[in-house]
Amino acid sequence: MQEKVDYVKTILEEAPEEQNELYKRRFIKIDFENFGKDNATQSVQDPVAFAKELEKGANVSFDVVMSPTHEEIRKSGIAKIEELKEYEGMYGRSEDKAIAFSSSTPGKLLSIEVPQGTNQNCNILAFSTNEILNARVKINVRRDSSLNVLIYSTSMQDSATLNSILNEIYLEPYSSVEVNLINNQCGMCSAVSYSKIECAANSSLKFNAIHSGGKVLRAKTEINASGNAARCNSNELILGSGSQKFDITTKIINNAEHTETFLTSKAALMDESLCILKGFAEIGEHAENSKSYVSERGILLDKTARIETIPGMGISNNNVKATHSSATMPIDSELLFYLTSRGLSNEDAKTLVVSGFFGSTISQIENTMAMQLGEGVIREKMLTKDVATTPKATLHGIWNANAMRSADDALLEHYKYR
Amino acid sequence: MMIMEIQIKELRASIANKEILKGINLTIKQGEFHVIMGPNGSGKSTLAKAIMGYPKLKIDSGDILVDGKSILGLTTDKRAELGLFLQFQNPVEVEGVGFLNFLHNVKRKSEKKDVDIAQFMKEVNETASTLKMPNGIVGRSLNHGFSGGEKKKAEILQMQVLKPKIALLDEPDSGLDVDAIRVVAASINRIFEEQKLGMLVITHYNRILSYMKPDFVHVLVNGKIVAEGNSALIKEVEENGYDSFMK
């Protein structure tokens, strides 16, 4: 264990971006000092009992359970787990030290293969214990098929370790995928959540990520619309409390004609938490008639919270439609006064505002279990302010205000357009 | 049933060191219909906000008592729990929060028990229909994309459903067309009759007052109540304007 920790520390200190003075300001280092050290609870942790308790509390059932010492596949046919040895996949080892660590360290490789012409779903629970979770998820969705996948990533209480999951997803032509990623690790755990997604011609991707847990969470997502008319929609929600730090980098790439890639990031932060949102849209020279937008929004619920939004674009074709925007503001005091004047406490009013802020994204998640878990994580965190909370099986209903509404519907509801 | 009474005693209040209210004395009892008239910037809305505990407002002196107890130390939500309701002049829009669900949650909180959703929806839809609100508007986000008139009607709808003991209506007529003023005034009158609540209507004009029969009329000028009377005072304001009260 100690050997592994030292290795992580060494490679991360050598990361090229950490040597760049400009980037340093917008790069949150993962603190590897405490992994496996004495402050982690050394009590006996039973991963089987943990998984069962979580499923019971949230009234959910996972198809795949992964932890450093325990794994289960309850849905045979499309998923298999094997030991991870010297594996790189879509990731180049040299591009990031976390990737280098994952590639060279023993762990788990979960492969999901969706056969041609089928509709599948797979709900995955991945958690770290006192030991580091080093997992890779490789998904291949064949032509004319669809997949709805949930990856709920968490950690057992007091596990001061690393929770690292690297996803790679291939969409073949005319396939459709909804990925729901929920990061809800405990406040002592550092999290690495990387995803690389390749979308072939006429494929459709909806990527929803909810980042709520971890002492430090670094998420990197790269979505490449490489086939003509591929449509990719990425939604990110970040909810921070305490002294949590989030480093979120998302790159959407239009690399073929008539492709559409959209990125919407929303962050709501409490206490002294910090979030850096780096959304970047790249439009290649062959991406004729493509569309792209990056939108970053933030609400500061406390004066000491901080959000840095850095939207960016790189466009190499003149015949495209592309835009980006970003806005961060403190929670509106007039709004709080209005809501509290109806009898809601200040905290309930804030919860309601955050619910509304995230609601349009949450309500469009098609995977009911992911929607329920995501809602539970956000609601419990708003109520308790704890970094990681156990989602409960309650569906309160305020999300349904915008259920199944498109942006056009929302516009048409305005009195001027009715 | 105990009748709620709110007493405002020598209230002085300021925002950003500027004194807005300069010694207000006013008593409103449940079952009484009060109107406050006054020119722009005289402190009418500030008075309503002061009663509800607007955080940006500093109470310099005086007191606000509900049933003999000061409420100055209470937060806004606690004042609402007592049975106070403020209809906002410019209600805020809350995107993503369903109007109906919001109202149901607030109602459950005020009733301190579960509220049958079917019965509740029936009441909300009936009230919306009475107020001539567009079909399905209560299924949308709270005030989001509502026109100015719809927002005012939505506030009246909330008052009907939440059943406060004393309601402060801050310009329920501004931004409404002549037909809508008639509809809103009729709804306010009906709620007043049915629920026997205390009501304070704030307005610039006598337009909406031509449909109402207030028990007491107060004229507020430059942070002070300068005249009090019955409906006859409305006519005096209409004929002479506020200039005669400013001298």
mmCIF file of C-alpha atoms in Angstrom, chain A residues 332-335 337-346 348 352-353 355-357 359-360 396-402 405 410 413-416 418, chain B residues 52-56 76-77 80 85-86 88 91-92 94-98 101-102 105-106 108-109 134 139-141 143 145-147 150 155 158 162:
data_model
loop_
_atom_site.group_PDB
_atom_site.id
_atom_site.type_symbol
_atom_site.label_atom_id
_atom_site.label_comp_id
_atom_site.label_asym_id
_atom_site.label_seq_id
_atom_site.Cartn_x
_atom_site.Cartn_y
_atom_site.Cartn_z
ATOM 1 C CA ASP A 332 -30.167 36.650 -4.809
ATOM 2 C CA SER A 333 -31.146 38.178 -1.467
ATOM 3 C CA GLU A 334 -34.480 39.389 -2.921
ATOM 4 C CA LEU A 335 -35.220 35.812 -3.938
ATOM 5 C CA PHE A 337 -36.674 37.272 1.059
ATOM 6 C CA TYR A 338 -39.523 36.289 -1.262
ATOM 7 C CA LEU A 339 -39.271 32.590 -0.409
ATOM 8 C CA THR A 340 -38.853 33.128 3.324
ATOM 9 C CA SER A 341 -41.854 35.478 3.311
ATOM 10 C CA ARG A 342 -43.909 32.398 2.431
ATOM 11 C CA GLY A 343 -42.728 30.611 5.550
ATOM 12 C CA LEU A 344 -39.680 28.743 4.304
ATOM 13 C CA SER A 345 -36.571 28.894 6.466
ATOM 14 C CA ASN A 346 -33.434 30.412 4.976
ATOM 15 C CA ASP A 348 -35.059 25.543 2.927
ATOM 16 C CA LEU A 352 -35.251 25.260 -3.194
ATOM 17 C CA VAL A 353 -33.166 27.695 -5.229
ATOM 18 C CA SER A 355 -33.171 22.516 -6.654
ATOM 19 C CA GLY A 356 -34.548 24.863 -9.250
ATOM 20 C CA PHE A 357 -31.087 25.691 -10.566
ATOM 21 C CA GLY A 359 -33.815 20.932 -11.719
ATOM 22 C CA SER A 360 -33.913 21.374 -15.466
ATOM 23 C CA HIS A 396 -39.921 15.028 -3.412
ATOM 24 C CA GLY A 397 -41.353 16.303 -6.628
ATOM 25 C CA ILE A 398 -39.957 19.757 -7.159
ATOM 26 C CA TRP A 399 -37.804 18.399 -9.981
ATOM 27 C CA ASN A 400 -40.834 17.501 -11.982
ATOM 28 C CA ALA A 401 -41.583 21.116 -12.777
ATOM 29 C CA ASN A 402 -39.523 20.835 -15.921
ATOM 30 C CA ARG A 405 -39.331 19.808 -21.290
ATOM 31 C CA ALA A 410 -39.508 26.524 -21.905
ATOM 32 C CA GLU A 413 -44.089 29.118 -22.017
ATOM 33 C CA HIS A 414 -42.999 32.731 -21.777
ATOM 34 C CA TYR A 415 -46.046 34.964 -21.995
ATOM 35 C CA LYS A 416 -44.673 36.746 -25.039
ATOM 36 C CA ARG A 418 -47.628 31.751 -26.012
ATOM 37 C CA MET B 52 -42.153 41.235 7.034
ATOM 38 C CA GLY B 53 -38.550 41.693 8.224
ATOM 39 C CA TYR B 54 -36.739 42.734 5.061
ATOM 40 C CA PRO B 55 -33.067 42.076 5.919
ATOM 41 C CA LYS B 56 -31.664 45.143 4.145
ATOM 42 C CA THR B 76 -39.065 36.617 7.909
ATOM 43 C CA ASP B 77 -40.188 32.985 7.889
ATOM 44 C CA ALA B 80 -44.967 34.324 7.995
ATOM 45 C CA PHE B 85 -48.400 37.579 4.176
ATOM 46 C CA LEU B 86 -46.782 40.046 1.795
ATOM 47 C CA PHE B 88 -44.870 41.562 -3.631
ATOM 48 C CA PRO B 91 -42.484 38.977 -7.453
ATOM 49 C CA VAL B 92 -39.216 37.231 -8.276
ATOM 50 C CA VAL B 94 -37.738 31.063 -9.673
ATOM 51 C CA GLU B 95 -36.865 28.910 -12.641
ATOM 52 C CA GLY B 96 -37.049 25.175 -12.192
ATOM 53 C CA VAL B 97 -39.276 25.251 -9.106
ATOM 54 C CA GLY B 98 -42.804 24.242 -9.966
ATOM 55 C CA ASN B 101 -45.159 22.030 -5.880
ATOM 56 C CA PHE B 102 -43.773 25.134 -4.218
ATOM 57 C CA ASN B 105 -44.654 22.539 0.181
ATOM 58 C CA VAL B 106 -45.335 25.950 1.716
ATOM 59 C CA ARG B 108 -47.700 21.742 4.246
ATOM 60 C CA LYS B 109 -45.235 23.770 6.265
ATOM 61 C CA PRO B 134 -54.224 30.877 -18.335
ATOM 62 C CA GLY B 139 -47.852 23.672 -13.601
ATOM 63 C CA ARG B 140 -45.041 25.975 -14.649
ATOM 64 C CA SER B 141 -42.050 27.327 -12.778
ATOM 65 C CA ASN B 143 -43.478 33.217 -11.712
ATOM 66 C CA GLY B 145 -42.146 33.709 -17.855
ATOM 67 C CA PHE B 146 -45.299 35.159 -16.295
ATOM 68 C CA SER B 147 -46.518 38.538 -17.527
ATOM 69 C CA GLU B 150 -50.079 37.016 -14.205
ATOM 70 C CA GLU B 155 -49.692 36.410 -5.675
ATOM 71 C CA GLN B 158 -51.072 32.309 -3.037
ATOM 72 C CA LEU B 162 -52.192 30.085 2.294
#
